[in-house]
Amino acid sequence: MKKQTTEEWIQEAEEFKKSGKKRPAAACYLRAFRRCFYDESDINGANKALLEALRLLELQEISMSMIAKRYLLTFFTGKIPDPVDEKLISDSERHFYLVLWRYYFENNPEPGIALFRKRWRDRREALTERKKVYLLHTLYFYAVLLNQSGEYDRGLKLIRYLVETLSTRSDLMSRILNAQCFTTLANYYGIKNQNTIAENLHRKAYDLVEPLGLYLYTANVYYEAASFYSSVYGGGRFLAITEKVLEVTKAFSASPQALYALYRIGYNNIYGGDLKEFWSYVEQLKYHSLRYRRPDSLANAYLLEGVYYFYNKNYRKAESIFQKGFQSAKSAQTINLLQRCRIVNYLLYGKKNLAFEHIQKAFFDKEEYGFRLFVALNAAQTPKAIAEAFRDFDADSVRWREESALIFCEKIAAVDPAGFERFCRRMVSDFSKSSDVLSLALVYEALAKFYRFVKDDDHSRFFLEKSVTIYRRIGLNHAASVLSEKFALKNLSLKRYENNMSHFVRQSTDRQLKSDFVTFRRQYEQDMDELGTYRTMLDVLRGIDYHCEVDQLLEQILRNICDALKAENGHIGFYEEAGVLHSACYGPRAESAQFPIGEWANEGFHPSKSPGIIRKTMYLEQGQKIVIALQFKPLLKERQERSLIFFLNEVEPIFELLVRSTLTFGKSIVDSLTQLNNRWFMEQRLQEEFEKSIRYNFPLSFVMADIDDFKKINDTFGHPIGDESLRIIGAFFRQHTRKYDVAARYGGEEFAIILPNTEPDRAFLVAEKIRKGIEEMSDFPFHMTISFGIAGTGRNKYARTEDLIMAADRALYEAKAQGKNRTVVFDHPLPVK
């Protein structure tokens, strides 16, 4: 039998109404409501149909479920619920969660938390014991209100309990609530920049709700996932989410939540450099805001448009767009945000007086969005005040950082140039790992401005080109053109000198001609010197064997360079953000040479110079770099130094290739997921250490570990989350073992550690430290524990490595049998075979 459409039910209801049959008419309206609400996701239509039905029914005929739906649709469409409905819902155990939902929706957690505690103060066990789905909803909204108020530990503990409870249920509302829990966990880990866990939790939530169709209850899952993907990865990472958001927004476009989601995603798109998607969301936001008369949402659309224009360096256009936003905005929050953006626009435009005037007139709370520190930096005038304001801003502000670097560059650089450079270097490192390409362009522009201020044209041009390239790539062509004209740097090429010489020979006096000829001759000599360095390059590279460890390769490179260039002492280091990974020195007095190795690990793009030392920094991937430093006595002449720098620049890509090739060999013995040694390498090393232990009578301990209930984790949260937890635990093992220990992934969720020259009692302390550290971790959306088994050569004599492994495995089995999350040392004699 064909189902009636919404229009057919409404038409039938109208006919009953005309004939005075109120109850049948109300029943038809309620069927139309259900069609709109559950099947067609038409919130406006559902609201109208429900209100029509309730007008026709007598008070005693209106059920609590109808009142609950009216209450939900009222606040979800931005209206204030009736106080009578509010009281009835608050007194209803089944629908009490809707009141908490409203407080969460309005971002007002304190009243909701207080109401929950008053209602359930003496009956909290009933919430967890009865496990009714509406009570689980109550627990969920209490948990997210705790998160909103900053009580993350308590909120997340409840969310994890809900995930464990709901994962065993298959009914519709339990699946939807479970998806909401996964989304809440994903948002938490996204804030902590654990994007791999956050992404997989969002996907888990999406997979739960996607087959269910569109519901008012599932819209938030799509909005949050889309916001995450657009902010972290850009618009193209998970296109299904973007398509779903467009579908959801079309269905729930009357909701302020839907329009705010469009605003957030559009904002993320401009920072991600996807201007096509950005303008699409801006247009949708304008259309739906006008259609449903949402003035604040329309003001948000104008705000996005104005932000685009001031980043494109069209400041007058941005101001006119912001003015439209002020005309539309109604709420204080929207007006405040527009005021902040207008002030930033004035400062970028160089209109400091106008900016100061608007700061004085502004009535918004300057603590919001970290604007107080921005304003303090703008107000500081004396060197001491500027230094203090910048120090506070650097330490505490998480917003307006790239804009501040661009606006206050010269102001800060005049007082603390090294601090400003470190500030920008950290931002480059952060933004290079994210999808915020616009932010990266702004920081590059600030660095170009900084180096121009300190009269370093080479570095200024380098970062200028990077910034202009990004601006052009993402479509901010006006910004690229303005920047190119403003920072025009001379191209000192040989062709330019040739053209100038031809011009001067024809036009200049004899004295000028002589001067130009000297300049040309110097350039010619420089080019000849540079060509001669290629023979030196061949001498350095000849005979290097890259089938070795990284430290051995670095020693070869340094020795060959020092011999070929006749350097007295030399240093080469392989660095990452945490410090020196490998280093080597060469020369008769290399150890006593003053090479500030510790400082070089944290040095920025503009390294300090040391007398008599020529230094080259080669940047690799993931924050890694190679530093080569050469010391010459007597000091090099200018021409020699110039040739040497050219040599190091030319040989840079070859050295990078050699180091990368050596690292690739190293990766063949490393587990790709955990970055621990793989099982094959562990078994080879265990055999070596076992033989040493027997030969020299040294103690040896072997530790086996296994994550508790790992299958349950995979079944509940999915294999991607399981893989990410293995990666984090692998990193924890690396951090808590010695350099000469061997930590390895034994297989699946099992790990192994070889502890040379270590008694089993000492190995027990090492294992316990790791076990307790993992138990206390907050990196996972669940409680993680691990069990250890230890065997050592102190108490038992083992004939083979296989016997040692078997003993550790038996100890691990005993740890599991005793209740898991513990460490057991094997102290039984092995059976004689």
Short mmCIF file of N, CA and C in Angstrom, two decimals, residues 45 172 217 262 281 302 335 361 371 415 525 631 652 670 743 754 777 784 831:
data_model
loop_
_atom_site.label_atom_id
_atom_site.label_comp_id
_atom_site.label_asym_id
_atom_site.label_seq_id
_atom_site.Cartn_x
_atom_site.Cartn_y
_atom_site.Cartn_z
N GLY A 45 8.27 22.29 8.44
CA GLY A 45 7.00 21.60 8.17
C GLY A 45 6.53 20.80 9.37
N LEU A 172 17.53 1.92 17.43
CA LEU A 172 17.80 3.14 16.69
C LEU A 172 18.36 4.25 17.57
N TYR A 217 18.35 14.46 15.38
CA TYR A 217 19.31 14.01 16.38
C TYR A 217 20.69 13.72 15.78
N LEU A 262 27.43 26.21 8.77
CA LEU A 262 27.88 26.75 7.49
C LEU A 262 28.94 27.83 7.69
N TYR A 281 29.86 28.25 0.48
CA TYR A 281 29.25 28.30 1.81
C TYR A 281 28.77 29.70 2.16
N TYR A 302 28.46 38.19 6.00
CA TYR A 302 29.21 39.41 5.67
C TYR A 302 30.58 39.42 6.35
N ILE A 335 28.04 41.23 16.97
CA ILE A 335 28.57 42.60 16.88
C ILE A 335 30.00 42.66 17.39
N LYS A 361 36.19 52.69 21.82
CA LYS A 361 34.72 52.71 21.78
C LYS A 361 34.11 51.33 22.00
N PHE A 371 41.58 38.47 22.84
CA PHE A 371 41.81 39.78 22.24
C PHE A 371 42.51 40.74 23.20
N VAL A 415 62.79 45.45 19.33
CA VAL A 415 63.03 45.21 20.75
C VAL A 415 63.59 43.80 21.01
N GLU A 525 84.56 36.91 -11.82
CA GLU A 525 85.44 36.11 -10.98
C GLU A 525 84.64 35.22 -10.04
N GLN A 631 85.54 25.16 10.78
CA GLN A 631 86.36 26.20 11.41
C GLN A 631 87.68 26.32 10.64
N GLU A 652 74.14 20.52 -1.08
CA GLU A 652 73.04 20.26 -0.15
C GLU A 652 72.09 19.15 -0.61
N VAL A 670 62.38 -1.50 11.19
CA VAL A 670 61.47 -0.81 12.11
C VAL A 670 60.03 -1.13 11.73
N ALA A 743 63.54 -2.19 22.19
CA ALA A 743 62.08 -2.28 22.32
C ALA A 743 61.51 -2.63 20.95
N ILE A 754 64.30 -6.05 25.20
CA ILE A 754 65.55 -6.70 25.60
C ILE A 754 66.30 -5.71 26.48
N MET A 777 47.49 7.31 31.28
CA MET A 777 47.39 8.11 30.05
C MET A 777 45.96 8.59 29.83
N MET A 784 43.09 2.35 29.10
CA MET A 784 44.05 1.41 28.55
C MET A 784 44.91 0.84 29.67
N PRO A 831 60.62 -26.91 32.28
CA PRO A 831 60.61 -28.38 32.14
C PRO A 831 61.77 -28.86 31.27
#
